[in-house]
Coordinates of C-alpha atoms and ligand atoms in Angstrom, one line a residue:
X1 CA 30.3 2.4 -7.6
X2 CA 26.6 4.1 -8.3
X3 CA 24.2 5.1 -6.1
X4 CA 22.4 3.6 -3.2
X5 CA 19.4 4.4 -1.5
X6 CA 18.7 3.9 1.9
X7 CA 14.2 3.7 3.0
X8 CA 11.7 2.7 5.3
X9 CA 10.5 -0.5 5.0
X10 CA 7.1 0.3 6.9
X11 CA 5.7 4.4 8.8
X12 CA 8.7 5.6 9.5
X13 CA 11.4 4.9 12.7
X14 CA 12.6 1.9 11.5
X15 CA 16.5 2.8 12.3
X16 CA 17.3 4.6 9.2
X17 CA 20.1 6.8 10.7
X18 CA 21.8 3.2 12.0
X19 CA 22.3 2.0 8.5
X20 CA 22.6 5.1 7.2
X21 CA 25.8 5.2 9.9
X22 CA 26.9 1.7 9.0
X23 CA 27.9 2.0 5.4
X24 CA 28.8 5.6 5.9
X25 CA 33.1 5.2 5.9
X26 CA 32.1 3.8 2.5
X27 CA 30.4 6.8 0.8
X28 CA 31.5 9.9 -0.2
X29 CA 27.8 11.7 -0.5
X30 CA 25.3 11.0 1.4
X31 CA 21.9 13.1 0.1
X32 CA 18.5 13.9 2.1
X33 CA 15.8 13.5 -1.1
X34 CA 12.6 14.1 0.4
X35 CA 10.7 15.9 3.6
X36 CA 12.1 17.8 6.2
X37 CA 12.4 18.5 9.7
X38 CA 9.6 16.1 10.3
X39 CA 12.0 13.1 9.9
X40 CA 13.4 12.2 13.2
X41 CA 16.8 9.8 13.1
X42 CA 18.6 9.1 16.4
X43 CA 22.3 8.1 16.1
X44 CA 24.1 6.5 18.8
X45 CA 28.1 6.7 18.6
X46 CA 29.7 5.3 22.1
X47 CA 28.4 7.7 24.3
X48 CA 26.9 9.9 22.1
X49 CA 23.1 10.4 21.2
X50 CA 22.6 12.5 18.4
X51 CA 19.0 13.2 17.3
X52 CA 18.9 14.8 13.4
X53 CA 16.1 15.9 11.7
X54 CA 16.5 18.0 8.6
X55 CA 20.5 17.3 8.3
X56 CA 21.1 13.7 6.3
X57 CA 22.4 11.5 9.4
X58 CA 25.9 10.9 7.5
X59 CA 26.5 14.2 8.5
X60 CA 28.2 12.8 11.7
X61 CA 30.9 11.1 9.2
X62 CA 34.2 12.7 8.6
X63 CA 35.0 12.9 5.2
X64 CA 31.1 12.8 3.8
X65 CA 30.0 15.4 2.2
X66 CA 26.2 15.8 2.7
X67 CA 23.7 17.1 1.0
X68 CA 20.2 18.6 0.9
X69 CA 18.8 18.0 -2.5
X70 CA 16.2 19.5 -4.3
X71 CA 13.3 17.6 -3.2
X72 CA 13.5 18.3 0.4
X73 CA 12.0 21.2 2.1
X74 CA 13.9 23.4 4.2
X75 CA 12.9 25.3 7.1
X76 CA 16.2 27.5 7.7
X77 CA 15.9 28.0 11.5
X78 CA 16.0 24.7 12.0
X79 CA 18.5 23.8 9.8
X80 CA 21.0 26.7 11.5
X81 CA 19.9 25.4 14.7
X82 CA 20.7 21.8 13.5
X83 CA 24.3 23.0 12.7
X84 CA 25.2 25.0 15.6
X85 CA 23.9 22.2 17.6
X86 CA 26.7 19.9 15.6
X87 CA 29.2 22.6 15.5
X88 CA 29.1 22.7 19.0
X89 CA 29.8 19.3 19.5
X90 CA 32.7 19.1 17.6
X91 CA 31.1 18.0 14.5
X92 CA 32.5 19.9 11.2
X93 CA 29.4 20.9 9.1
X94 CA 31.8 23.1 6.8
X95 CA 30.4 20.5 3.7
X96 CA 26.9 21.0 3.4
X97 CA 26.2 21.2 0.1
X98 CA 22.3 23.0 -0.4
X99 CA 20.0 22.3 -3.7
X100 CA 18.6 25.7 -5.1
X101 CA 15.7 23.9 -6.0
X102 CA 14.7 23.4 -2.5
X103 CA 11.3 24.7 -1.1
X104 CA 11.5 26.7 2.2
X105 CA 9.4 26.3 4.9
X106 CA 7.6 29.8 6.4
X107 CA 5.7 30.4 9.1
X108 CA 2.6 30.1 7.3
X109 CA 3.4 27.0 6.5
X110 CA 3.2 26.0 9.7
X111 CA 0.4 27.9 10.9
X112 CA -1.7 26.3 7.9
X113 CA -0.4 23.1 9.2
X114 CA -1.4 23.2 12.7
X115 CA -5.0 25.1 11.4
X116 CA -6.1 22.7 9.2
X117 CA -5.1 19.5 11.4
X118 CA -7.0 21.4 14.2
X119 CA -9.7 21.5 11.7
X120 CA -10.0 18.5 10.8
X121 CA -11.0 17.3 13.8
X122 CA -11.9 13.8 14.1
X123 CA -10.3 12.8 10.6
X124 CA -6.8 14.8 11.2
X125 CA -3.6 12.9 10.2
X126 CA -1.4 13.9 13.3
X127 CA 1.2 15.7 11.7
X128 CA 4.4 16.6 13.0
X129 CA 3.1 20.4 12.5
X130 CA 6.2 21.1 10.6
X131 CA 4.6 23.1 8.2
X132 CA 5.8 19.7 5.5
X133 CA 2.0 19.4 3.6
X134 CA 1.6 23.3 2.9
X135 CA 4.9 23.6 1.8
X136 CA 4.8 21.0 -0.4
X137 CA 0.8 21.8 -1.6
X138 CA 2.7 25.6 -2.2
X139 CA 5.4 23.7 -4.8
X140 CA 2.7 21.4 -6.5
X141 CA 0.4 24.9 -6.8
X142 CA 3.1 26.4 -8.3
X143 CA 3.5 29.0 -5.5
X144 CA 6.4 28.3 -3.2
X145 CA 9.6 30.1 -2.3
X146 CA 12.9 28.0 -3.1
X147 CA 16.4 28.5 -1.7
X148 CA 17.4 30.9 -4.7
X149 CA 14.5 33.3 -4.0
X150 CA 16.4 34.1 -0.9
X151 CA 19.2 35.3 -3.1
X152 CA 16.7 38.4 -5.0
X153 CA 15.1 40.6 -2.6
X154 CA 12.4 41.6 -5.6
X155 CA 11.2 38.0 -6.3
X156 CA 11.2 36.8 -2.9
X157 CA 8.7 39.9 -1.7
X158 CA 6.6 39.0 -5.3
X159 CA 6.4 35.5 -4.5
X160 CA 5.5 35.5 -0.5
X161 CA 3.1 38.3 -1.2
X162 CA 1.1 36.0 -4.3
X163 CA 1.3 33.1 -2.0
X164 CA 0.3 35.3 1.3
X165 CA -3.1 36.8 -0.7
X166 CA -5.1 33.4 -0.9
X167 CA -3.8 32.3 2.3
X168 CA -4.7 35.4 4.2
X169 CA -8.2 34.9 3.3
X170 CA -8.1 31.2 4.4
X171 CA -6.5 32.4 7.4
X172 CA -8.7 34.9 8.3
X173 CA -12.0 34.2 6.9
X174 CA -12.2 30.3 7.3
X175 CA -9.7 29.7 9.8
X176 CA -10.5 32.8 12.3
X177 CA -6.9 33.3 12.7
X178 CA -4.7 36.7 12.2
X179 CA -3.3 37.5 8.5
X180 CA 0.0 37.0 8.2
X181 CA 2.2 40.2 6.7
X182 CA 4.4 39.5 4.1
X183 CA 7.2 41.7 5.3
X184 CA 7.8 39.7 8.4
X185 CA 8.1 36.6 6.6
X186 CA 10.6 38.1 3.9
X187 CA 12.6 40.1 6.7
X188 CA 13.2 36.7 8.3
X189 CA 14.2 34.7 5.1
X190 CA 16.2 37.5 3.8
X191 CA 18.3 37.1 7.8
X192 CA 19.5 33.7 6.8
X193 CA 20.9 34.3 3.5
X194 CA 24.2 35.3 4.0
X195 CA 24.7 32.4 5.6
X196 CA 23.0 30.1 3.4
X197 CA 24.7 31.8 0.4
X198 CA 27.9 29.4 0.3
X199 CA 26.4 26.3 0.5
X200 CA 23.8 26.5 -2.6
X201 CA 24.8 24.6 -5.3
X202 CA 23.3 22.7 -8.1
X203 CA 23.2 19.8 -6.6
X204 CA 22.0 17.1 -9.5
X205 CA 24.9 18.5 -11.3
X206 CA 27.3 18.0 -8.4
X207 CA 26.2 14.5 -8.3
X208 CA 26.0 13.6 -11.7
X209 CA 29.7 14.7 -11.5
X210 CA 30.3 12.8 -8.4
X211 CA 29.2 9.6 -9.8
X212 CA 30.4 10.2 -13.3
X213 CA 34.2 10.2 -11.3
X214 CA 33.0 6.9 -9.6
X215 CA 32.2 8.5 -6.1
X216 CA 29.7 6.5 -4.1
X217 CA 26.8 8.2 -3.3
X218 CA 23.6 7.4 -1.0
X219 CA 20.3 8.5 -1.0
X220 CA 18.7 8.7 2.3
X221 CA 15.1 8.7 2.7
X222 CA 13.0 10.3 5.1
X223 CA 9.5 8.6 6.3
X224 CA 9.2 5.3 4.7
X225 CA 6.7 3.4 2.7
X226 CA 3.7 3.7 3.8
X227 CA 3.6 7.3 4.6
X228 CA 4.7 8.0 0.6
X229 CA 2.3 10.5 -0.7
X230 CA 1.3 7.9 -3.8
X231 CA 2.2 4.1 -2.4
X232 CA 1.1 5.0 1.8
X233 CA -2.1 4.7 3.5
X234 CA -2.8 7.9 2.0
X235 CA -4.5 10.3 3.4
X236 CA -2.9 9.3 6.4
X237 CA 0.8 10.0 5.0
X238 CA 3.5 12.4 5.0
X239 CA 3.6 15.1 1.4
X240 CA 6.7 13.6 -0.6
X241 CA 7.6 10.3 -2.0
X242 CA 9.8 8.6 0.3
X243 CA 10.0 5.1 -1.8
X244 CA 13.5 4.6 -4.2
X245 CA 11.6 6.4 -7.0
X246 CA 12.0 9.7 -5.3
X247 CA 15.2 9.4 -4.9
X248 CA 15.1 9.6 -8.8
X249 CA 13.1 12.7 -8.7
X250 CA 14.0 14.3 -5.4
X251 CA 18.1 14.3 -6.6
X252 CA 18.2 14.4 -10.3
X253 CA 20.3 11.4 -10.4
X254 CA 19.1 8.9 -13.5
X255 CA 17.2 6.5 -12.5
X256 CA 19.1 3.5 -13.8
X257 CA 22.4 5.1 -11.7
X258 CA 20.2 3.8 -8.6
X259 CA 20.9 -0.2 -8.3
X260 CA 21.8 -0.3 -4.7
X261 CA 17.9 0.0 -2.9
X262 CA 18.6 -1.0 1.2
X263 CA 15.0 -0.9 2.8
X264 CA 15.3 -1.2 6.5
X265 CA 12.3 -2.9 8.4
X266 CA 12.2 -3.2 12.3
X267 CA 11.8 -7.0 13.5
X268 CA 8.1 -5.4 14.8
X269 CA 6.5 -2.7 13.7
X270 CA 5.5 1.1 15.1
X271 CA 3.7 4.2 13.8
X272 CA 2.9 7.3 14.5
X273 CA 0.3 9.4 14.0
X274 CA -3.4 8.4 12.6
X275 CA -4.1 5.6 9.9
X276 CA -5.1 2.5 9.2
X277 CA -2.3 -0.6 11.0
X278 CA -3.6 -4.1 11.0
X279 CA -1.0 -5.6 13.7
X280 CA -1.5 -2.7 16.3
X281 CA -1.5 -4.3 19.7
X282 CA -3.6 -1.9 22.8
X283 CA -2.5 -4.4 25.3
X284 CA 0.1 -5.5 27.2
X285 CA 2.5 -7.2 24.1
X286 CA 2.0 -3.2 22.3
X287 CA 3.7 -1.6 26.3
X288 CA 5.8 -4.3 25.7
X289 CA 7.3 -2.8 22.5
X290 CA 7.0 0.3 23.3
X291 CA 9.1 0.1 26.5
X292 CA 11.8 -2.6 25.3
X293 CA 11.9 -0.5 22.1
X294 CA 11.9 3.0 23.4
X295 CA 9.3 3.9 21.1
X296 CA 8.8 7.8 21.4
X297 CA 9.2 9.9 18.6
X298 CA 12.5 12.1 17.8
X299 CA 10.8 14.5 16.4
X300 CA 7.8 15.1 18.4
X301 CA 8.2 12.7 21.5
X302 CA 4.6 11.1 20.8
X303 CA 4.9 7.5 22.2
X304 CA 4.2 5.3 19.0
X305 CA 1.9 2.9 18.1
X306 CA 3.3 -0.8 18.1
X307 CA 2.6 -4.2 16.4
X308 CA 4.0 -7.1 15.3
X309 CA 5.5 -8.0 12.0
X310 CA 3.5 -7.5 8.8
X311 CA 4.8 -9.3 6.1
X312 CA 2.6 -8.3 3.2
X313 CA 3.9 -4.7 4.2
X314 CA 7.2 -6.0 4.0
X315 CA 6.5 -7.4 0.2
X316 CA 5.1 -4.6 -0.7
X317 CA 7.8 -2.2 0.2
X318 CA 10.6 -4.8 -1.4
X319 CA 8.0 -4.5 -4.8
X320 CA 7.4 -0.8 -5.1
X321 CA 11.2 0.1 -4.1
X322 CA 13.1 -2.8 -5.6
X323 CA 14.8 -3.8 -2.2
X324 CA 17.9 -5.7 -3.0
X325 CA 18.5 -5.8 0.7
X326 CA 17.1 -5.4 3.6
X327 CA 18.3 -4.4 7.3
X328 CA 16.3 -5.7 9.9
X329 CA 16.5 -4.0 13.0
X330 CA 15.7 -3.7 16.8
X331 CA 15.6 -7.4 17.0
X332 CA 16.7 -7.5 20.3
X333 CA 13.8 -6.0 21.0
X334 CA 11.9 -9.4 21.1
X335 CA 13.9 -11.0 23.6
X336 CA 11.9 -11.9 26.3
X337 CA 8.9 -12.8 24.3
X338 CA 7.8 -16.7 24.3
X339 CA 6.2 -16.6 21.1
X340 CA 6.2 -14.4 18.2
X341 CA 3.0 -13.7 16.1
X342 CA 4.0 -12.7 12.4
X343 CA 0.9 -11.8 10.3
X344 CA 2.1 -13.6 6.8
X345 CA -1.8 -12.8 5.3
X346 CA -5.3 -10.6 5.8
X347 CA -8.5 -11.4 6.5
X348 CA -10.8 -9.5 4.7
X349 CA -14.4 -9.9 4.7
X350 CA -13.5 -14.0 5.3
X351 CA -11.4 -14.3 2.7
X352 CA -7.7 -14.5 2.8
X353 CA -5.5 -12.2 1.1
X354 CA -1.5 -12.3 0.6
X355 CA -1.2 -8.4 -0.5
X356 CA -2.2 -5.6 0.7
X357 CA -5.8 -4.6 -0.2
X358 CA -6.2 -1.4 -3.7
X359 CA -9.1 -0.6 -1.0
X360 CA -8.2 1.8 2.3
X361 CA -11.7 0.7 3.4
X362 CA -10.5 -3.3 3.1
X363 CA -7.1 -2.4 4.7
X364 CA -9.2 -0.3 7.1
X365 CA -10.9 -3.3 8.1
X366 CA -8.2 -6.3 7.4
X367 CA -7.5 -8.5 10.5
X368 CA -4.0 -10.2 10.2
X369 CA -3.4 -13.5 10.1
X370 CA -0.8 -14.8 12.3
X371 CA 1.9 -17.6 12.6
X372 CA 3.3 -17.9 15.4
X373 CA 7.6 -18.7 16.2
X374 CA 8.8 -19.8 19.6
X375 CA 11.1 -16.2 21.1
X376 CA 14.3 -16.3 23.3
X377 CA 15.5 -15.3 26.2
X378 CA 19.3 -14.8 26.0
X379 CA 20.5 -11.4 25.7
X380 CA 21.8 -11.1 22.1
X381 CA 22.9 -7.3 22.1
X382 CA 26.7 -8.5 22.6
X383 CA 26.1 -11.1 19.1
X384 CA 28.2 -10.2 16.3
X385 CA 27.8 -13.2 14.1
X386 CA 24.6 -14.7 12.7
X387 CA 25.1 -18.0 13.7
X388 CA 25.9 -17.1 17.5
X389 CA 22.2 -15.8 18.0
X390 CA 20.0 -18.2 19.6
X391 CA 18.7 -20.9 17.0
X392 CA 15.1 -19.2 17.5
X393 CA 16.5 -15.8 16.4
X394 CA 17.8 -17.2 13.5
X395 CA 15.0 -19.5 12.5
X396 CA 12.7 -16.0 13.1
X397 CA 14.6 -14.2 11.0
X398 CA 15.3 -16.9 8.2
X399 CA 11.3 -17.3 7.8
X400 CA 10.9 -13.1 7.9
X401 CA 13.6 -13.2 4.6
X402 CA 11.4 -16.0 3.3
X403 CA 8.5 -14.4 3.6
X404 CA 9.4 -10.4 2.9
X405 CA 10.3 -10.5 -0.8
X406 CA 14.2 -9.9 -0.3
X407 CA 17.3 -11.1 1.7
X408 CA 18.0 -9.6 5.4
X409 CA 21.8 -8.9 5.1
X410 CA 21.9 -7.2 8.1
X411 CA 20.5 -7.3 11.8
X412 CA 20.4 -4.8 13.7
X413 CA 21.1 -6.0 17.6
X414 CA 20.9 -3.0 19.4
X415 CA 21.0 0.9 19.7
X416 CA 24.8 1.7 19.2
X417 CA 26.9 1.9 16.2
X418 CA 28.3 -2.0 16.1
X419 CA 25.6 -3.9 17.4
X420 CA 24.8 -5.2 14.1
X421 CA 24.8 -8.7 12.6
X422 CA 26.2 -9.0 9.3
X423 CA 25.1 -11.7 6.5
X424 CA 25.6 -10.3 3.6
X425 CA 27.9 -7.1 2.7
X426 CA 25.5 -4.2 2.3
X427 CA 28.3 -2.8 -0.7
X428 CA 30.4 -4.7 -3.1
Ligands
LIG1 P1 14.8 6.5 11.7 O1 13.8 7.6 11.7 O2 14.4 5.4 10.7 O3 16.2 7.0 11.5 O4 14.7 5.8 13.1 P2 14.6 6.6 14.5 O5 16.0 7.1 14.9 O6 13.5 7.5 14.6 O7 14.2 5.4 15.5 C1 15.0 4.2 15.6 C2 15.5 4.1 17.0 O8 15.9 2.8 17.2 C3 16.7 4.9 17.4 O9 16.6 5.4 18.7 C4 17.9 4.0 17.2 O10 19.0 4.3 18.1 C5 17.3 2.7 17.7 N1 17.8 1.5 17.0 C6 18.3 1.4 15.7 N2 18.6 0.1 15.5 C7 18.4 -0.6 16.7 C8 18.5 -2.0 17.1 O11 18.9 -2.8 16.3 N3 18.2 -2.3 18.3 C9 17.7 -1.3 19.2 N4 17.4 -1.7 20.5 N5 17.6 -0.1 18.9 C10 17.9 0.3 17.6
LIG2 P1 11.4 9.3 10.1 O1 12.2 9.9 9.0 C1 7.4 8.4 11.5 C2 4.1 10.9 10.0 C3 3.4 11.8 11.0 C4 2.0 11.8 10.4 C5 2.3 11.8 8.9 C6 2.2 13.2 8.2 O2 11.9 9.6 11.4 O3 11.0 7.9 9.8 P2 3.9 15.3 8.2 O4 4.3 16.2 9.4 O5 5.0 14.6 7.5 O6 2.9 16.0 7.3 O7 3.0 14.1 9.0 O8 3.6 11.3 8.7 N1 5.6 11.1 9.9 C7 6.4 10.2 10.4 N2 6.2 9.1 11.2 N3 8.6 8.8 11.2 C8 8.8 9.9 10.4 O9 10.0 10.2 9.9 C9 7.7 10.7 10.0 N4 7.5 11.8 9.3 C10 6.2 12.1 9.2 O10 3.4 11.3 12.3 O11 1.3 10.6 10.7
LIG3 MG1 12.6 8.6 13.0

């Protein structure tokens, strides 16, 4: 069995950590490719509520052995927060297997982050604050600090004290704000490598192996889409490529190994944070989303923006990741709702257009074009079988699969761990 990756379909929140969850007792590694702690994935088993948000959700699967590959970046409090969190719940982390290649996140990477979006006033992205852009801007310049530096006391001091210089007189002479010594920061990295030290690996050769002995492995993405640093709404997008091609490139496994792509897409859609989002709804159909959807961020508890399905965004994200399936989720969601609007088109400047604009100014601007598909009322969280939804359910999400560029195989019904609608087996 190769590889599979797992992305958003749309911004992000789309119930990634669900179907992460529901192929999980069929994969024995299950890697984190891209971003960091500002990826937010609630997991619902029985009573349990687990909220992740560096750790790969198929963490909370015996037997999985995760992994945080090269292209993610690491801030190390969180991630020994995150695993005394799970530890103390009973959940064995013992397997965490951590790329050397991975960029850390410092505190001035999260000062920069919170400075600049404070300056950028009117035109700021509303980031998490994470610290994800500088870090990542720090491995494109050819300045940052990866897991192995933690390992050699000499190169890590080097490195943060080259990278602290230009940033100190950012900091201080731009930014008005306090430099930043470099002994703190490497006091502080240097007090989490012990405990780091046994679970750096190389982890493209560990999966190369993996998959060379026919283990299954699957590549979780982070963010989604439309926040990918090249295919998004960019500027108004997270720092790493979060489509199926960085799971190329953010592993080390071979592209062609990759033939498995799931993109999940919520039967609505959400966002959070600034940028352009044709279907948004500011009345009282957008509360209703938000409420009957829960949708507050994981990460940091914003309430999101909501709209209603966008099917060129749909296309789009089956095109640039080569979805061979999709999950569709949160489609209990809609009950209640006497008709559905779908945009299937734009309007832009009076003329009707199927993709989505090359122009951010004409996608700025676009107006959706709806149809419109009569809702139900019955209560479908208890369905387990396609055909026992309510005919309008089905006929809703037969024309979504006809008009989104792949087949929905699966249907996500509601928050917990079975409440899932099966059409199609996700894996062979
Ligand atoms: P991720 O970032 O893609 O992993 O998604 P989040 O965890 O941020 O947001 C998805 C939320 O929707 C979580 O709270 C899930 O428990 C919840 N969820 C997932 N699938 C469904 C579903 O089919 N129905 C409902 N009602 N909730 C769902
Ligand atoms: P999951 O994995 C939704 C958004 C932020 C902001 C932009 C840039 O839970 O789907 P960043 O801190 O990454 O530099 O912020 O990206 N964003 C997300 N939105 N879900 C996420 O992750 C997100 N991760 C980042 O809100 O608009
Ligand atoms: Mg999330």
């Amino acid at each position: 069995m190769p590889a599979v990756v797992i992305v958003g379909a749309q911004w992000g929140d789309e119930g990634k950590g669900k179907a992460t969850d529901l192929i999980s007792d069929r994969i024995d590694y299950v890697v984190k490719f891209n971003g960091g702690n500002n990826a937010g994935h609630t997991v619902v088993i029985g009573e349990e509520k687990y909220a992740l948000h560096l750790l790969p959700s198929g963490i909370l699967t015996a037997g999985v052995t995760p992994v945080i590959s090269n292209g993610v970046v690491i801030d190390p409090e969180v991630l020994m927060e995150e695993l005394d969190g799970l530890t103390a719940r009973g959940i064995d982390v013992s397997r965490l297997v951590v790329s050397s290649h991975a960029h850390i996140i410092t505190g001035y990477h999260r000062t920069l982050d919170r400075v600049t979006e404070r300056f950028l006033g009117k035109r700021q992205i509303g980031t998490t604050g994470r610290g994800i852009g500088p870090t990542y801007a720090d491995k494109i310049n050819r300045v940052g600090i990866r897991v192995q530096d933690l390992f050699d006391e000499g190169i890590l001091r080097q490195k943060v004290e080259g990278a602290l210089e230009a940033k100190n007189h950012l900091l201080v002479k731009i930014y008005n704000r306090r430099a930043i010594g470099a002994d703190e920061i490497v006091d502080e990295l240097l007090s989490y490598a012990d405990r780091l030290r046994p679970m750096v690996q190389d982890t493209g050769l560990l999966l190369h192996r993996a998959l060379e002995e026919g283990k299954t492995v699957l590549c979780e993405g982070g963010q989604a889409t439309m926040l990918d640093v090249d295919h998004g709404t960019y500027p108004f997008v997270t720092s790493s490529n979060a489509t199926s091609g960085g799971a190329s490139t953010g592993t080390g496994i071979a592209p062609w190994r990759l033939d498995k792509i799931i993109g999940i897409v919520k039967a609505y859609t959400t966002r959070v944070g600034a940028g352009p989002f044709p279907t948004e709804l500011e009345d009282e159909f957008g509360e209703f989303l938000r409420n009957n959807g829960h949708e507050f961020g994981t990460t940091t508890g914003r309430p999101r923006r909501t709209g209603w399905y966008d099917a060129p965004i749909a296309r789009y994200s089956a095109r640039i990741n080569g979805v061979t399936d999709f999950v569709l989720t949160k489609l209990d969601v809609l009950t209640g709702l006497e008709k559905i609007p779908v945009c299937v088109a734009y309007d832009v400047d009076g003329q009707r257009v199927e993709d989505i604009p090359w122009s951010q100014s004409d996608f700025h601007h676009a107006t959706p074009i709806y149809e419109y598909f009569p809702g139900w009322s019955e209560d479908i969280t208890g369905v387990r079988r396609f055909e026992d939804l309510p005919q309008n359910a089905q006929d809703y999400v037969i024309a979504l699969e006809g008009m989104s560029g792949s087949r929905i195989s699966a249907i996500g019904v509601g928050p917990g761990r079975d409440a899932i609608v099966t059409r199609h087996a996700l894996l062979d």
